[in-house]
Coordinates of C-alpha atoms in Angstrom, one line a residue:
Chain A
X9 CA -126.8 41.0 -56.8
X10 CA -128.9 42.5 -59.9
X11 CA -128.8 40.8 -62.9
X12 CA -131.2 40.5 -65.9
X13 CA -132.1 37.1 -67.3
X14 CA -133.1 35.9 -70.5
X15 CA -134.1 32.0 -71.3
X16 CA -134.4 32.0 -75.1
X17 CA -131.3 32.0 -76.8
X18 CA -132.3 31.9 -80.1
X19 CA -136.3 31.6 -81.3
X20 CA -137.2 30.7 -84.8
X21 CA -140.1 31.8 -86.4
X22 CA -142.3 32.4 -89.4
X23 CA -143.0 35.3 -91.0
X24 CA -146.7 37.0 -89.1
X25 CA -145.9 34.3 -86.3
X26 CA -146.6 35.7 -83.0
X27 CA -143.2 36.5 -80.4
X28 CA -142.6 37.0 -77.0
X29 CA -139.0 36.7 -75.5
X30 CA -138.9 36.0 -71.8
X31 CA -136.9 38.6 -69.6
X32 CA -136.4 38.5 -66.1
X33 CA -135.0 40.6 -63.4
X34 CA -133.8 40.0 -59.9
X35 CA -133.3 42.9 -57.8
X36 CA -135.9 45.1 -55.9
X37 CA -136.7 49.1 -55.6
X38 CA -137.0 50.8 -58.5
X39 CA -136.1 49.5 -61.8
X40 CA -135.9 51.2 -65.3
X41 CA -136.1 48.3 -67.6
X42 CA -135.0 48.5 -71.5
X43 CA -135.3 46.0 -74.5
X44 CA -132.4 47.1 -77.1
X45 CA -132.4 45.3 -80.6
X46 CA -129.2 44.4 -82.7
X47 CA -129.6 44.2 -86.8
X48 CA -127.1 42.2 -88.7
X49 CA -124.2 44.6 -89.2
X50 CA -125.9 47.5 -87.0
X51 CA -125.6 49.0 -83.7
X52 CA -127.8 48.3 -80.2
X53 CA -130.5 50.5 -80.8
X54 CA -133.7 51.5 -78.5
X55 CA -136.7 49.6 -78.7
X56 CA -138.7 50.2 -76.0
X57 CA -137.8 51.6 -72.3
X58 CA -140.1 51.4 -68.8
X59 CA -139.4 53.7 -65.7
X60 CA -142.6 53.5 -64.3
X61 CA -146.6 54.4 -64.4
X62 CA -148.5 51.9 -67.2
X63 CA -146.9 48.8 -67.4
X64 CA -147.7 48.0 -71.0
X65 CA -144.8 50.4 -72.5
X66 CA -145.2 50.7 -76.6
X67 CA -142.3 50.7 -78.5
X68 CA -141.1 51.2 -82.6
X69 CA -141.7 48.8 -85.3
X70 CA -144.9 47.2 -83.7
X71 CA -143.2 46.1 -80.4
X72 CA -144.3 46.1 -76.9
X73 CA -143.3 44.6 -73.1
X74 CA -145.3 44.2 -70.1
X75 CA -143.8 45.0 -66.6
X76 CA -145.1 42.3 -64.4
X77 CA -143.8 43.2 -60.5
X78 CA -144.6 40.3 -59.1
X79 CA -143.1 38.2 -61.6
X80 CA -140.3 40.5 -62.1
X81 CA -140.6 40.1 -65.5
X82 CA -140.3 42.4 -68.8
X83 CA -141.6 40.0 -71.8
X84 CA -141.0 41.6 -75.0
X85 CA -144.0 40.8 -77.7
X86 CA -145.3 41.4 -81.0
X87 CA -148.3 40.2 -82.7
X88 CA -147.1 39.3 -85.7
X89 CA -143.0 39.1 -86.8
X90 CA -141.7 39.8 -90.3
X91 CA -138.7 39.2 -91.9
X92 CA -136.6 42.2 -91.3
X93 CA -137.0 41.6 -87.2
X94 CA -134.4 39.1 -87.5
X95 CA -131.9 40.7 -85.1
X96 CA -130.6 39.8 -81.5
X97 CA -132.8 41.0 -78.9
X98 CA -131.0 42.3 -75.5
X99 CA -133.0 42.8 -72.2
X100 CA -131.4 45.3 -69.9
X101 CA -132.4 46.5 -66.4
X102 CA -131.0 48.9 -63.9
X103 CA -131.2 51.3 -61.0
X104 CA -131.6 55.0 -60.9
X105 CA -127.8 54.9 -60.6
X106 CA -127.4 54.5 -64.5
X107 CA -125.9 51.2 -64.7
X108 CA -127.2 48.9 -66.9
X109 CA -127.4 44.9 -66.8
X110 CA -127.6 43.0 -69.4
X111 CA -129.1 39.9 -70.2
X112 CA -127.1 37.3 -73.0
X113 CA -129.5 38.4 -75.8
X114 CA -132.0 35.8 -77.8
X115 CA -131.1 35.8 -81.4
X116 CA -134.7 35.6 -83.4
X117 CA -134.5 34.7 -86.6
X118 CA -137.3 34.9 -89.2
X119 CA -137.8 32.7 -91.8
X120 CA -140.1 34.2 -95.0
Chain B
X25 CA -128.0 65.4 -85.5
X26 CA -125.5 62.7 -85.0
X27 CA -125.3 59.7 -82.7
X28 CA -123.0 58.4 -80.9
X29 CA -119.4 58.1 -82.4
X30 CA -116.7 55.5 -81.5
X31 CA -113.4 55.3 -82.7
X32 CA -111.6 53.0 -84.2
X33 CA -113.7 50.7 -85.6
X34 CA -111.4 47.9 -85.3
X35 CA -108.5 46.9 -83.6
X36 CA -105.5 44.7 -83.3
X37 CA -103.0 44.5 -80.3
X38 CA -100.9 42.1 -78.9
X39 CA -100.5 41.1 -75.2
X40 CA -98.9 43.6 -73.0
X41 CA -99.9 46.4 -75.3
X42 CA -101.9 49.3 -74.6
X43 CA -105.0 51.0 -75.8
X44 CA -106.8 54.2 -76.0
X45 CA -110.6 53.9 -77.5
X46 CA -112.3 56.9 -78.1
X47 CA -116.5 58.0 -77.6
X48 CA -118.0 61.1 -78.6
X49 CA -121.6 61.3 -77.1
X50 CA -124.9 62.1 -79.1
X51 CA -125.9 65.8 -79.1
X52 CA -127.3 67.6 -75.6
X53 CA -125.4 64.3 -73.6
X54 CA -123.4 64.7 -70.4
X55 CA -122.9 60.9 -69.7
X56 CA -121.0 58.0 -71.0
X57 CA -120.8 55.0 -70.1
X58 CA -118.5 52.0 -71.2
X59 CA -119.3 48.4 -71.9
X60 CA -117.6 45.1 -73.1
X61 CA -119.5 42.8 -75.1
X62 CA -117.7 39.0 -75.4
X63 CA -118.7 37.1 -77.6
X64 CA -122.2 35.7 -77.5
X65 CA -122.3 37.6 -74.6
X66 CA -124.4 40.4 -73.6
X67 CA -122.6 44.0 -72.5
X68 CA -120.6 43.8 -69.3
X69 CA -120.6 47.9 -67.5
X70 CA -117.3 49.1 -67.0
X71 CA -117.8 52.3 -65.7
X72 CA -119.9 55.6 -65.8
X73 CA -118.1 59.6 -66.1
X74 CA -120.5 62.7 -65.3
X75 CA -118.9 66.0 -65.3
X76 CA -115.7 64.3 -65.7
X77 CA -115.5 61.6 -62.3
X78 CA -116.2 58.5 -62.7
X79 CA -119.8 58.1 -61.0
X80 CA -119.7 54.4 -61.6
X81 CA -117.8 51.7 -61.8
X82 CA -118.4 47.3 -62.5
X83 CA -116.2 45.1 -61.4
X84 CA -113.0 45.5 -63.9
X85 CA -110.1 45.5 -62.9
X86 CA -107.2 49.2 -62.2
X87 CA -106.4 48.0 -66.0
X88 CA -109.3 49.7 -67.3
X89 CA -109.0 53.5 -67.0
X90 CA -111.1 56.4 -68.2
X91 CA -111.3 59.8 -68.8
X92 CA -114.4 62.3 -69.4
X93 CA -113.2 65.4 -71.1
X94 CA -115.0 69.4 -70.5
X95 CA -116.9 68.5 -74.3
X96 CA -118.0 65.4 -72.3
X97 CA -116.1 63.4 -75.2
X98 CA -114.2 60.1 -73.0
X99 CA -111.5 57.4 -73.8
X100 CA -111.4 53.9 -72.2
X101 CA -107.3 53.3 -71.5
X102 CA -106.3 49.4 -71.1
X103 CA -103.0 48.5 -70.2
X104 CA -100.8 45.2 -70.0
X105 CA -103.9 44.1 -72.9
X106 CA -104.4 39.9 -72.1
X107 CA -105.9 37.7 -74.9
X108 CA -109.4 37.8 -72.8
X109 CA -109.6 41.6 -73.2
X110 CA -110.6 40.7 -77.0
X111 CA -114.3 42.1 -77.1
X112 CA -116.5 45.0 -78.5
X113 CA -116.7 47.8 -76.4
X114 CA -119.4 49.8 -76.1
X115 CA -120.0 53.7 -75.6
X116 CA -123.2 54.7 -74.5
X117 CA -124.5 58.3 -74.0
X118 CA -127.3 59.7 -72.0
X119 CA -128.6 62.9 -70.6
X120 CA -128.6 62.7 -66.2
X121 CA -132.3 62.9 -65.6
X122 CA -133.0 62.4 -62.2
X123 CA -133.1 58.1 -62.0
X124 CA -134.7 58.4 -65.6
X125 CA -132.1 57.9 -68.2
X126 CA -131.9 56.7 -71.6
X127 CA -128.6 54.8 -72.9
X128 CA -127.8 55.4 -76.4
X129 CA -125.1 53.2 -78.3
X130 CA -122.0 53.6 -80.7
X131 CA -121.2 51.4 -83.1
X132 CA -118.4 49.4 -81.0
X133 CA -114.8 49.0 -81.1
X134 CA -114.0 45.7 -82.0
X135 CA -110.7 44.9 -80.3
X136 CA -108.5 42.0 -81.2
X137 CA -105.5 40.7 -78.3
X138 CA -102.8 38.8 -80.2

């Protein structure tokens, strides 16, 4: 069955730390992978999305994942956090069908 | 150009009861999709409408009913509501793009089973 993975359930960090939040996938053929962030009070919102070609995929606010096949992983990073990332993080991956699995989220939270 | 809109906000019902939530989609979308969200949970896919059939569907059970309408607009109907239906739901819009689409989400219904 597909589902999407994430191991950190909640990261602490300090302000300019660096991040990366594991994600990992477990189905084959082709994948469109997504990271969505949550802000306190705020709706899931688009970070950064991959369907395919390079597999360094740039999103807002400073954020980017690598696609690594043969780890079927999608690691979301950032060189340096601030303050207002403090949000919960969701990894998501599906088929060209549409549906989307969800991973449980990692809550980050940034300490000044 | 507005996102997507989701009403009611919030919710109370009690067990047994019935529900209608309601989606609009984001401007230029033909697809919606439906998600619950538990509690320290991530979203669960309920099902998918295109041109008003249900394209998809997760593993919920004949409780959870849906309708697309011709402005692509939908509702999410649950009947005989259990205390475990207690959750956000999610609306998501995107435009069908050949295996590349982009989900876009409401705000969430937050849904309360007495």
């Amino acid at each position: 069955a597909q589902s999407v993975s994430q191991h950190n359930h909640h990261v602490i960090l300090s302000e300019a730390a660096s991040l990366e939040l594991g994600c990992n996938y477990s189905y084959g053929g082709t994948v469109n992978l997504f990271w969505y962030v949550q802000y306190p009070g705020q709706h899931l919102q688009l970070l950064l999305k991959y369907f395919s070609g390079d597999p360094l995929v740039k999103g807002i606010k400073g954020f980017e994942a690598e696609f690594i096949k043969s780890k079927f992983s999608f690691n979301l990073r950032k060189p340096s956090v601030q303050w207002s990332d403090t949000a919960e993080y969701f990894c998501a991956g599906g088929s060209t069908l549409g549906r989307l699995y969800f991973g449980r989220g990692t809550q980050l939270t940034v300490w000044p | 150009d507005a996102g997507v809109t989701q009403s009611p906000t919030h919710l109370i019902k009690t067990r047994g009861q019935q529900v209608t939530l309601r989606c609009s989609p984001k401007s230029g979308h033909d697809t919606v999709s439906w998600y619950q969200q538990a509690l320290g949970q991530g979203p669960q896919f309920i099902f998918q409408y295109y041109e008003e059939e249900e394209r998809q569907r997760g593993n919920f059970p004949d409780r959870f009913s849906g309708h697309q309408f011709p402005n692509y607009s939908s509702e999410l109907n649950v009947n005989a509501l259990l205390l475990g239906d207690s959750a956000l739901y999610l609306c998501a819009s995107s435009l069908l793009a050949g295996g590349r689409e982009t989900q876009y989400f409401g705000p969430g219904t937050r849904l309360l089973v007495l």
